[in-house]
Tab-separated table of C-alpha atoms and ligand atoms in Angstrom:
chain	number	residue	atom	x	y	z
O	1	UNK	CA	-31.971	-67.582	95.144
O	2	UNK	CA	-31.217	-70.615	96.921
O	3	UNK	CA	-33.395	-73.050	96.333
O	4	UNK	CA	-32.854	-75.989	99.302
O	5	UNK	CA	-29.120	-76.709	101.072
O	6	UNK	CA	-27.748	-78.435	98.054
O	7	UNK	CA	-28.487	-75.518	95.706
O	8	UNK	CA	-26.135	-72.860	96.984
O	9	UNK	CA	-23.235	-71.738	94.874
O	10	UNK	CA	-21.195	-69.269	96.285
O	11	UNK	CA	-18.573	-67.186	93.269
O	12	UNK	CA	-15.113	-66.407	95.384
O	13	UNK	CA	-12.946	-63.154	93.987
O	14	UNK	CA	-9.825	-63.378	95.982
O	15	UNK	CA	-8.601	-60.037	94.519
O	16	UNK	CA	-4.708	-58.668	95.260
O	17	UNK	CA	-2.054	-58.181	97.929
O	18	UNK	CA	-4.370	-59.352	101.813
O	19	UNK	CA	-7.094	-59.525	99.685
O	20	UNK	CA	-6.231	-63.505	98.728
O	21	UNK	CA	-5.000	-64.313	101.995
O	22	UNK	CA	-7.441	-63.410	103.984
O	23	UNK	CA	-9.718	-65.054	101.383
O	24	UNK	CA	-7.497	-68.547	101.447
O	25	UNK	CA	-7.903	-68.420	105.496
O	26	UNK	CA	-11.976	-67.443	104.758
O	27	UNK	CA	-12.039	-70.663	103.223
O	28	UNK	CA	-10.310	-73.027	104.764
O	29	UNK	CA	-13.004	-71.894	107.873
O	30	UNK	CA	-16.045	-72.176	105.811
O	31	UNK	CA	-14.667	-75.630	104.543
O	32	UNK	CA	-15.102	-76.730	108.107
O	33	UNK	CA	-17.859	-74.825	108.798
O	34	UNK	CA	-20.605	-75.934	105.925
O	35	UNK	CA	-19.467	-79.828	106.895
O	36	UNK	CA	-20.181	-79.456	110.595
O	37	UNK	CA	-23.741	-77.687	109.745
O	38	UNK	CA	-24.463	-79.555	107.005
O	39	UNK	CA	-24.402	-76.999	104.108
O	40	UNK	CA	-24.440	-77.423	101.104
O	41	UNK	CA	-22.310	-75.002	98.812
O	42	UNK	CA	-20.263	-74.840	95.869
O	43	UNK	CA	-17.152	-72.439	95.825
O	44	UNK	CA	-16.291	-71.032	92.102
O	45	UNK	CA	-13.191	-68.911	92.135
O	46	UNK	CA	-12.879	-66.135	89.728
O	47	UNK	CA	-10.200	-64.108	88.514
O	48	UNK	CA	-10.428	-59.902	88.849
O	49	UNK	CA	-8.254	-57.290	90.303
O	50	UNK	CA	-5.411	-55.092	89.629
O	51	UNK	CA	-2.724	-57.842	89.017
O	52	UNK	CA	-5.535	-59.734	86.477
O	53	UNK	CA	-5.764	-56.048	84.844
O	54	UNK	CA	-1.991	-56.501	84.714
O	55	UNK	CA	-1.577	-59.488	82.980
O	56	UNK	CA	-4.486	-59.843	80.621
O	57	UNK	CA	-5.813	-56.463	80.092
O	58	UNK	CA	-8.814	-56.580	81.382
O	59	UNK	CA	-9.580	-56.114	85.405
O	60	UNK	CA	-12.686	-58.620	85.570
O	61	UNK	CA	-13.848	-60.341	82.101
O	62	UNK	CA	-17.637	-59.868	80.912
O	63	UNK	CA	-17.362	-64.218	81.323
O	64	UNK	CA	-16.296	-63.689	84.582
O	65	UNK	CA	-19.023	-60.981	85.672
O	66	UNK	CA	-21.811	-63.163	83.896
O	67	UNK	CA	-20.177	-66.189	86.411
O	68	UNK	CA	-20.769	-64.240	89.130
O	69	UNK	CA	-24.175	-62.819	88.291
O	70	UNK	CA	-24.911	-65.537	87.697
O	71	UNK	CA	-24.446	-67.295	91.470
O	72	UNK	CA	-26.190	-66.903	94.705
O	73	UNK	CA	-23.808	-64.705	96.395
O	74	UNK	CA	-20.267	-63.094	96.069
O	75	UNK	CA	-17.362	-63.822	98.805
O	76	UNK	CA	-14.723	-60.992	97.442
O	77	UNK	CA	-11.529	-60.278	98.630
O	78	UNK	CA	-10.455	-57.059	98.344
O	79	UNK	CA	-8.804	-55.704	94.569
O	80	UNK	CA	-6.426	-53.106	93.403
O	81	UNK	CA	-2.861	-52.217	93.779
O	82	UNK	CA	-1.243	-48.980	94.153
O	83	UNK	CA	1.178	-49.116	90.888
O	84	UNK	CA	-1.447	-50.631	88.522
O	85	UNK	CA	-3.955	-48.342	86.978
O	86	UNK	CA	-6.197	-47.228	84.676
O	87	UNK	CA	-5.446	-45.123	81.113
O	88	UNK	CA	-7.370	-42.383	83.522
O	89	UNK	CA	-5.254	-41.993	86.348
O	90	UNK	CA	-7.460	-44.002	88.347
O	91	UNK	CA	-7.009	-47.103	90.664
O	92	UNK	CA	-8.576	-50.655	89.083
O	93	UNK	CA	-11.627	-51.311	90.869
O	94	UNK	CA	-13.699	-53.742	90.043
O	95	UNK	CA	-15.473	-53.961	93.061
O	96	UNK	CA	-17.087	-51.088	91.984
O	97	UNK	CA	-18.669	-52.423	88.672
O	98	UNK	CA	-20.442	-55.041	90.654
O	99	UNK	CA	-21.570	-52.490	93.109
O	100	UNK	CA	-23.276	-50.192	89.778
O	101	UNK	CA	-23.485	-53.369	87.800
O	102	UNK	CA	-25.223	-55.839	90.151
O	103	UNK	CA	-27.310	-52.444	91.751
O	104	UNK	CA	-26.180	-53.208	95.365
O	105	UNK	CA	-27.433	-49.984	97.276
O	106	UNK	CA	-26.852	-50.996	100.729
O	107	UNK	CA	-23.168	-51.258	101.757
O	108	UNK	CA	-23.664	-52.523	105.473
O	109	UNK	CA	-20.800	-51.964	107.538
O	110	UNK	CA	-20.854	-53.454	110.645
O	111	UNK	CA	-18.599	-51.962	113.558
O	112	UNK	CA	-18.487	-54.088	116.719
O	113	UNK	CA	-16.044	-53.894	119.285
O	114	UNK	CA	-15.092	-57.664	119.563
O	115	UNK	CA	-15.462	-58.741	123.393
O	116	UNK	CA	-12.285	-58.351	125.258
O	117	UNK	CA	-10.211	-56.698	122.184
O	118	UNK	CA	-8.575	-52.760	123.267
O	119	UNK	CA	-9.572	-50.319	121.561
O	120	UNK	CA	-7.822	-47.405	121.113
O	121	UNK	CA	-10.695	-45.049	123.692
O	122	UNK	CA	-10.014	-45.121	127.207
O	123	UNK	CA	-13.359	-44.497	128.189
O	124	UNK	CA	-14.940	-47.985	129.239
O	125	UNK	CA	-18.317	-47.417	127.294
O	126	UNK	CA	-16.337	-48.220	123.954
O	127	UNK	CA	-17.113	-51.518	124.566
O	128	UNK	CA	-20.389	-51.682	124.110
O	129	UNK	CA	-19.281	-50.098	120.324
O	130	UNK	CA	-22.238	-51.531	118.520
O	131	UNK	CA	-23.656	-49.713	114.984
O	132	UNK	CA	-24.021	-50.032	111.496
O	133	UNK	CA	-22.375	-47.399	108.754
O	134	UNK	CA	-24.881	-48.405	105.923
O	135	UNK	CA	-23.473	-46.826	102.611
O	136	UNK	CA	-25.132	-45.964	100.082
O	137	UNK	CA	-22.893	-47.833	96.886
O	138	UNK	CA	-24.319	-46.421	93.603
O	139	UNK	CA	-24.641	-43.104	93.140
O	140	UNK	CA	-23.181	-40.151	95.329
O	141	UNK	CA	-20.627	-38.872	94.459
O	142	UNK	CA	-19.629	-42.106	92.769
O	143	UNK	CA	-22.229	-41.803	90.094
O	144	UNK	CA	-19.456	-39.742	88.849
O	145	UNK	CA	-16.472	-42.307	88.264
O	146	UNK	CA	-15.784	-42.841	84.402
O	147	UNK	CA	-17.804	-39.411	83.961
O	148	UNK	CA	-15.786	-36.424	85.632
O	149	UNK	CA	-13.991	-34.197	83.406
O	150	UNK	CA	-10.949	-32.871	83.585
O	151	UNK	CA	-9.689	-29.637	81.956
O	152	UNK	CA	-5.991	-27.967	81.996
O	153	UNK	CA	-7.225	-25.628	84.053
O	154	UNK	CA	-9.761	-27.442	86.408
O	155	UNK	CA	-11.807	-31.097	86.982
O	156	UNK	CA	-15.280	-31.554	88.460
O	157	UNK	CA	-16.962	-34.325	89.715
O	158	UNK	CA	-21.145	-34.727	90.055
O	159	UNK	CA	-22.777	-35.947	92.862
O	160	UNK	CA	-25.980	-37.510	92.200
O	161	UNK	CA	-28.789	-38.514	94.559
O	162	UNK	CA	-32.277	-39.636	93.882
O	163	UNK	CA	-35.563	-41.076	95.289
O	164	UNK	CA	-35.496	-44.423	94.212
O	165	UNK	CA	-32.289	-45.174	95.469
O	166	UNK	CA	-32.401	-43.399	97.991
O	167	UNK	CA	-36.618	-44.957	99.642
O	168	UNK	CA	-34.758	-48.266	98.854
O	169	UNK	CA	-32.041	-47.077	101.471
O	170	UNK	CA	-33.937	-45.626	104.252
O	171	UNK	CA	-36.940	-48.678	104.556
O	172	UNK	CA	-33.325	-51.003	103.874
O	173	UNK	CA	-32.438	-48.449	107.138
O	174	UNK	CA	-35.650	-48.841	109.222
O	175	UNK	CA	-36.025	-51.984	108.745
O	176	UNK	CA	-32.489	-53.150	109.742
O	177	UNK	CA	-32.780	-51.125	112.785
O	178	UNK	CA	-36.123	-52.959	112.966
O	179	UNK	CA	-34.420	-56.474	113.386
O	180	UNK	CA	-31.458	-55.170	115.826
O	181	UNK	CA	-33.936	-54.077	118.063
O	182	UNK	CA	-35.585	-57.110	118.152
O	183	UNK	CA	-32.613	-58.954	118.693
O	184	UNK	CA	-30.825	-56.695	121.365
O	185	UNK	CA	-34.261	-55.880	123.458
O	186	UNK	CA	-34.170	-52.091	122.663
O	187	UNK	CA	-35.554	-49.365	120.726
O	188	UNK	CA	-33.949	-49.187	117.019
O	189	UNK	CA	-32.819	-45.597	115.564
O	190	UNK	CA	-32.003	-44.665	112.483
O	191	UNK	CA	-29.152	-41.876	112.501
O	192	UNK	CA	-29.321	-39.980	108.448
O	193	UNK	CA	-25.626	-38.400	107.799
O	194	UNK	CA	-25.626	-35.413	105.686
O	195	UNK	CA	-25.392	-31.895	104.565
O	196	UNK	CA	-28.332	-30.838	104.571
O	197	UNK	CA	-27.476	-27.463	106.142
O	198	UNK	CA	-25.457	-26.938	102.551
O	199	UNK	CA	-26.420	-28.488	99.533
O	200	UNK	CA	-30.030	-29.550	98.191
O	201	UNK	CA	-28.841	-33.267	96.816
O	202	UNK	CA	-28.722	-33.919	100.738
O	203	UNK	CA	-31.856	-31.080	101.943
O	204	UNK	CA	-33.582	-33.474	99.485
O	205	UNK	CA	-31.895	-37.161	100.556
O	206	UNK	CA	-32.909	-36.037	104.000
O	207	UNK	CA	-36.923	-35.009	103.293
O	208	UNK	CA	-37.153	-38.631	101.740
O	209	UNK	CA	-35.857	-39.916	104.571
O	210	UNK	CA	-38.380	-38.195	106.700
O	211	UNK	CA	-40.975	-39.556	104.732
O	212	UNK	CA	-40.052	-42.935	104.642
O	213	UNK	CA	-39.721	-42.747	108.455
O	214	UNK	CA	-43.364	-42.568	109.208
O	215	UNK	CA	-43.937	-45.852	107.721
O	216	UNK	CA	-41.556	-46.787	110.784
O	217	UNK	CA	-43.335	-45.443	114.460
O	218	UNK	CA	-41.248	-47.817	116.301
O	219	UNK	CA	-37.794	-46.823	114.932
O	220	UNK	CA	-36.835	-43.671	116.063
O	221	UNK	CA	-35.627	-41.266	113.020
O	222	UNK	CA	-32.454	-38.713	113.511
O	223	UNK	CA	-30.312	-37.331	111.658
O	224	UNK	CA	-26.936	-35.724	111.841
O	225	UNK	CA	-24.568	-33.404	109.382
O	226	UNK	CA	-21.448	-35.426	108.518
O	227	UNK	CA	-18.629	-32.620	110.407
O	228	UNK	CA	-19.989	-33.899	113.515
O	229	UNK	CA	-20.557	-37.303	112.953
O	230	UNK	CA	-17.072	-37.674	112.489
O	231	UNK	CA	-16.471	-35.780	116.246
O	232	UNK	CA	-19.200	-37.745	117.990
O	233	UNK	CA	-18.435	-41.307	116.064
O	234	UNK	CA	-14.580	-40.710	117.961
O	235	UNK	CA	-16.550	-38.872	121.176
O	236	UNK	CA	-19.357	-41.421	121.714
O	237	UNK	CA	-19.627	-43.762	119.421
O	238	UNK	CA	-21.318	-46.381	121.676
O	239	UNK	CA	-24.764	-44.121	121.382
O	240	UNK	CA	-24.924	-44.724	117.574
O	241	UNK	CA	-27.445	-47.484	115.863
O	242	UNK	CA	-28.105	-47.269	112.438
O	243	UNK	CA	-26.084	-44.671	110.239
O	244	UNK	CA	-27.125	-44.343	106.555
O	245	UNK	CA	-25.073	-41.732	104.738
O	246	UNK	CA	-24.331	-41.295	100.902
O	247	UNK	CA	-21.642	-43.215	99.132
O	248	UNK	CA	-18.342	-41.346	99.880
O	249	UNK	CA	-19.303	-39.906	103.336
O	250	UNK	CA	-19.820	-43.574	104.374
O	251	UNK	CA	-16.173	-44.428	102.676
O	252	UNK	CA	-14.408	-42.704	104.786
O	253	UNK	CA	-16.587	-43.315	107.869
O	254	UNK	CA	-16.690	-46.617	107.671
O	255	UNK	CA	-12.531	-46.650	107.775
O	256	UNK	CA	-12.819	-43.704	110.893
O	257	UNK	CA	-15.291	-45.777	112.609
O	258	UNK	CA	-13.371	-49.373	112.149
O	259	UNK	CA	-10.474	-47.633	113.940
O	260	UNK	CA	-11.980	-46.965	117.006
O	261	UNK	CA	-12.552	-51.112	117.473
O	262	UNK	CA	-8.668	-52.414	116.137
O	263	UNK	CA	-8.549	-51.353	112.705
O	264	UNK	CA	-9.716	-52.807	109.324
O	265	UNK	CA	-8.917	-55.762	110.058
O	266	UNK	CA	-12.373	-56.045	112.380
O	267	UNK	CA	-14.700	-54.419	109.770
O	268	UNK	CA	-16.502	-57.228	107.487
O	269	UNK	CA	-19.277	-55.158	104.917
O	270	UNK	CA	-22.050	-56.731	102.766
O	271	UNK	CA	-23.335	-54.814	99.770
O	272	UNK	CA	-26.784	-55.744	98.902
O	273	UNK	CA	-29.536	-54.967	96.659
O	274	UNK	CA	-32.429	-56.433	95.672
O	275	UNK	CA	-31.051	-59.539	94.088
O	276	UNK	CA	-27.659	-59.922	95.011
O	277	UNK	CA	-25.329	-59.556	97.504
O	278	UNK	CA	-20.977	-59.369	97.610
O	279	UNK	CA	-20.090	-60.214	100.615
O	280	UNK	CA	-15.905	-58.549	101.612
O	281	UNK	CA	-13.856	-56.978	104.764
O	282	UNK	CA	-14.148	-52.874	104.128
O	283	UNK	CA	-10.829	-53.011	104.142
O	284	UNK	CA	-7.772	-52.781	101.062
O	285	UNK	CA	-5.351	-54.767	99.541
O	286	UNK	CA	-2.620	-53.452	102.438
O	287	UNK	CA	0.180	-53.483	100.653
O	288	UNK	CA	2.256	-52.480	103.353
O	289	UNK	CA	1.756	-55.686	104.880
O	290	UNK	CA	0.927	-58.407	102.284
O	291	UNK	CA	2.849	-61.641	101.455
O	292	UNK	CA	4.013	-61.838	105.106
O	293	UNK	CA	1.173	-63.754	106.558
O	294	UNK	CA	0.394	-61.345	109.337
O	295	UNK	CA	-2.595	-59.839	107.897
O	296	UNK	CA	-5.876	-60.545	109.958
O	297	UNK	CA	-8.557	-62.164	108.038
O	298	UNK	CA	-11.278	-61.300	111.132
O	299	UNK	CA	-13.190	-58.721	108.846
O	300	UNK	CA	-13.459	-61.218	106.220
O	301	UNK	CA	-14.694	-64.426	108.830
O	302	UNK	CA	-17.613	-61.804	109.677
O	303	UNK	CA	-18.156	-61.018	106.256
O	304	UNK	CA	-18.254	-64.789	105.181
O	305	UNK	CA	-20.878	-64.436	108.412
O	306	UNK	CA	-22.797	-61.818	106.737
O	307	UNK	CA	-23.696	-63.780	103.944
O	308	UNK	CA	-24.325	-67.040	105.590
O	309	UNK	CA	-27.071	-64.817	107.317
O	310	UNK	CA	-28.308	-63.315	104.266
O	311	UNK	CA	-28.707	-66.802	102.256
O	312	UNK	CA	-30.432	-68.046	104.806
O	313	UNK	CA	-33.150	-65.544	105.235
O	314	UNK	CA	-33.343	-66.064	101.715
O	315	UNK	CA	-34.565	-69.371	101.174
O	316	UNK	CA	-31.424	-71.348	101.848
O	317	UNK	CA	-32.316	-72.541	105.550
O	318	UNK	CA	-32.430	-71.938	109.372
O	319	UNK	CA	-29.352	-74.618	109.353
O	320	UNK	CA	-27.148	-71.258	106.912
O	321	UNK	CA	-27.898	-68.349	110.080
O	322	UNK	CA	-27.124	-70.966	112.253
O	323	UNK	CA	-23.998	-71.296	110.644
O	324	UNK	CA	-23.673	-67.958	110.678
O	325	UNK	CA	-23.954	-67.210	114.129
O	326	UNK	CA	-21.781	-69.704	115.176
O	327	UNK	CA	-18.745	-68.685	112.588
O	328	UNK	CA	-19.586	-64.824	115.029
O	329	UNK	CA	-18.818	-66.619	118.124
O	330	UNK	CA	-16.133	-68.628	117.242
O	331	UNK	CA	-14.749	-64.944	115.955
O	332	UNK	CA	-15.421	-63.668	119.724
O	333	UNK	CA	-14.549	-67.114	121.480
O	334	UNK	CA	-11.263	-66.977	119.922
O	335	UNK	CA	-9.765	-63.240	121.085
O	336	UNK	CA	-12.217	-63.822	123.917
O	337	UNK	CA	-9.475	-67.288	124.473
O	338	UNK	CA	-6.470	-64.261	124.130
O	339	UNK	CA	-5.578	-64.712	120.400
O	340	UNK	CA	-4.018	-61.101	119.413
O	341	UNK	CA	-3.041	-59.884	115.991
O	342	UNK	CA	-0.542	-57.438	115.058
O	343	UNK	CA	-3.181	-54.829	114.545
O	344	UNK	CA	-3.578	-54.812	118.069
O	345	UNK	CA	-0.686	-55.092	119.574
O	346	UNK	CA	0.031	-58.759	119.615
O	347	UNK	CA	2.268	-61.322	117.517
O	348	UNK	CA	-0.599	-63.792	116.185
O	349	UNK	CA	-0.406	-63.849	112.213
O	350	UNK	CA	-3.145	-65.666	109.699
O	351	UNK	CA	-2.933	-68.845	110.548
O	352	UNK	CA	-2.778	-68.736	114.159
O	353	UNK	CA	-6.983	-66.671	113.414
O	354	UNK	CA	-7.391	-69.629	111.513
O	355	UNK	CA	-6.188	-72.126	113.763
O	356	UNK	CA	-8.260	-70.463	116.901
O	357	UNK	CA	-11.376	-70.270	115.125
O	358	UNK	CA	-11.375	-73.702	113.783
O	359	UNK	CA	-10.666	-75.139	117.317
O	360	UNK	CA	-13.710	-72.214	118.772
O	361	UNK	CA	-15.979	-74.355	115.618
O	362	UNK	CA	-14.720	-78.574	116.915
O	363	UNK	CA	-15.584	-77.196	120.695
O	364	UNK	CA	-18.944	-76.769	119.691
O	365	UNK	CA	-21.189	-79.171	120.985
H	1	NAD	N1	-12.565	-53.238	98.922
H	1	NAD	C1	-11.893	-53.376	98.932
H	1	NAD	O1	-11.136	-54.081	97.456
H	1	NAD	C2	-10.478	-52.297	99.022
H	1	NAD	C3	-10.740	-51.021	99.712
H	1	NAD	C4	-9.824	-50.757	100.534
H	1	NAD	C5	-8.699	-49.824	99.402
H	1	NAD	N2	-8.603	-51.401	98.147
H	1	NAD	C6	-7.402	-50.694	97.587
H	1	NAD	O2	-6.364	-51.032	98.525
H	1	NAD	C7	-5.133	-50.884	98.099
H	1	NAD	C8	-4.742	-50.638	99.615
H	1	NAD	O3	-5.395	-49.291	100.038
H	1	NAD	P1	-4.853	-48.832	101.460
H	1	NAD	O4	-3.500	-49.209	101.874
H	1	NAD	O5	-5.234	-47.032	101.192
H	1	NAD	O6	-6.170	-49.369	102.785
H	1	NAD	P2	-6.591	-51.013	103.013
H	1	NAD	O7	-7.391	-51.235	103.230
H	1	NAD	O8	-5.611	-51.897	102.102
H	1	NAD	O9	-5.080	-50.860	104.437
H	1	NAD	C9	-5.327	-49.638	105.578
H	1	NAD	C10	-4.496	-49.603	106.405
H	1	NAD	O10	-4.797	-50.761	107.139
H	1	NAD	C11	-4.031	-52.281	107.372
H	1	NAD	N3	-4.991	-53.164	107.358
H	1	NAD	C12	-6.329	-53.165	106.321
H	1	NAD	N4	-6.410	-54.499	106.054
H	1	NAD	C13	-5.828	-55.123	107.581
H	1	NAD	C14	-6.225	-57.212	107.815
H	1	NAD	N5	-6.678	-57.513	106.903
H	1	NAD	N6	-5.508	-56.836	108.715
H	1	NAD	C15	-4.162	-55.882	109.310
H	1	NAD	N7	-4.183	-54.665	108.629
H	1	NAD	C16	-5.084	-54.679	107.803
H	1	NAD	C17	-3.122	-51.836	106.142
H	1	NAD	O11	-2.217	-52.356	106.611
H	1	NAD	C18	-2.987	-50.296	106.179
H	1	NAD	O12	-2.242	-49.908	107.346
H	1	NAD	C19	-5.649	-49.629	97.162
H	1	NAD	O13	-5.269	-50.361	95.996
H	1	NAD	C20	-6.759	-49.116	97.696
H	1	NAD	O14	-7.045	-49.241	96.320
H	1	NAD	C21	-9.687	-52.094	97.751
H	2	IPM	C1	-10.682	-49.199	96.555
H	2	IPM	C2	-12.378	-48.323	96.383
H	2	IPM	C3	-12.914	-48.345	95.102
H	2	IPM	C4	-13.482	-49.021	97.482
H	2	IPM	C5	-14.081	-47.433	97.996
H	2	IPM	O1	-13.998	-46.567	97.334
H	2	IPM	O2	-15.687	-47.862	97.782
H	2	IPM	C6	-12.877	-49.230	98.991
H	2	IPM	O3	-12.525	-47.803	99.402
H	2	IPM	C7	-14.025	-49.696	99.793
H	2	IPM	O4	-14.119	-48.918	101.289
H	2	IPM	O5	-14.628	-50.358	99.498
H	3	MG	MG1	-13.349	-47.509	101.635
């Protein structure tokens, strides 16, 4: 827990591919922002990921894990590379180890339309998209990682839902809905996304959510089947608020929802537990555009804003939350002023985003 404005330590894991490019861009912006807001922070860069695995034989060493664990927050680019795999054939993904080992059960993935940016939906209400997919990030189907069995005839994986984690996720959902409702001046709505019509694990999950909902009478509690949610996220996404869901469902729906607001380059995320948190964009290492200077760093900038906000809420001080708001406003301001990245049909690359966001920050009173 940060003890004051001069004692915050952030472990930075750039990772692979465009993870490194958007991390460099984000650090350039943070460097100016923290000085303007008088925040004391030390960044320590740590190597982990697919190329680290290829070069050293380990995706994330124990020493690296311990240093990350000891930091107040972890800021991560993206990890993984299609051709680099563990012996079992799966891809290198030490970010999953961070989630499991640090108990980061709440995968907070906000989806907000950037004012003025066109979305793929023709309906003008799409400008009001402002929801959060709350992806449980330590169990569900991902519990099965390293546990699945494969024979010549069949492969099996196990989906696990526990009472303790589900209760924590439910409370996190309702509290988040309360905070969002207070900030927006309307009632909060939590919509659990599940498949309780077919699987006992989801009926169990739903019964736990229903129980916790009673502790939060001010928040409306609903549920929706995941297949219907895939439909409604395209058909009427502006109607949703907080969407807690199982790990794999959340992984899939968060990419789908990012597609509604311009793509992965606009989708930030935070994996939050009771004692630690990792802030990273929802996107991956984008091998198709890596090395060209055209990755959109917005998702990571917005993830960094989530980090500043979280650190402020944990005792680092209100100035951190002010810096978070300033960073979000600078991103919005840059796009409102005409910034257009490649993923939304423009010509602006990574450096142009940094320059425009910094211009906005420097113009702030
Ligand atoms: N959190 C993570 O670290 C994370 C998340 C997803 C995928 N991955 C890994 O990344 C690698 C590539 O996976 P993928 O291609 O399926 O997903 P991806 O998210 O890297 O890319 C999907 C699409 O979105 C585009 N895109 C992603 N981020 C962008 C950005 N910031 N700006 C502009 N366009 C962007 C890519 O060009 C691509 O067309 C794989 O090894 C995968 O395992 C890592
Ligand atoms: C790369 C992969 C391990 C990761 C996940 O499945 O969680 C990614 O898709 C994500 O959304 O963060
Ligand atoms: Mg994903």
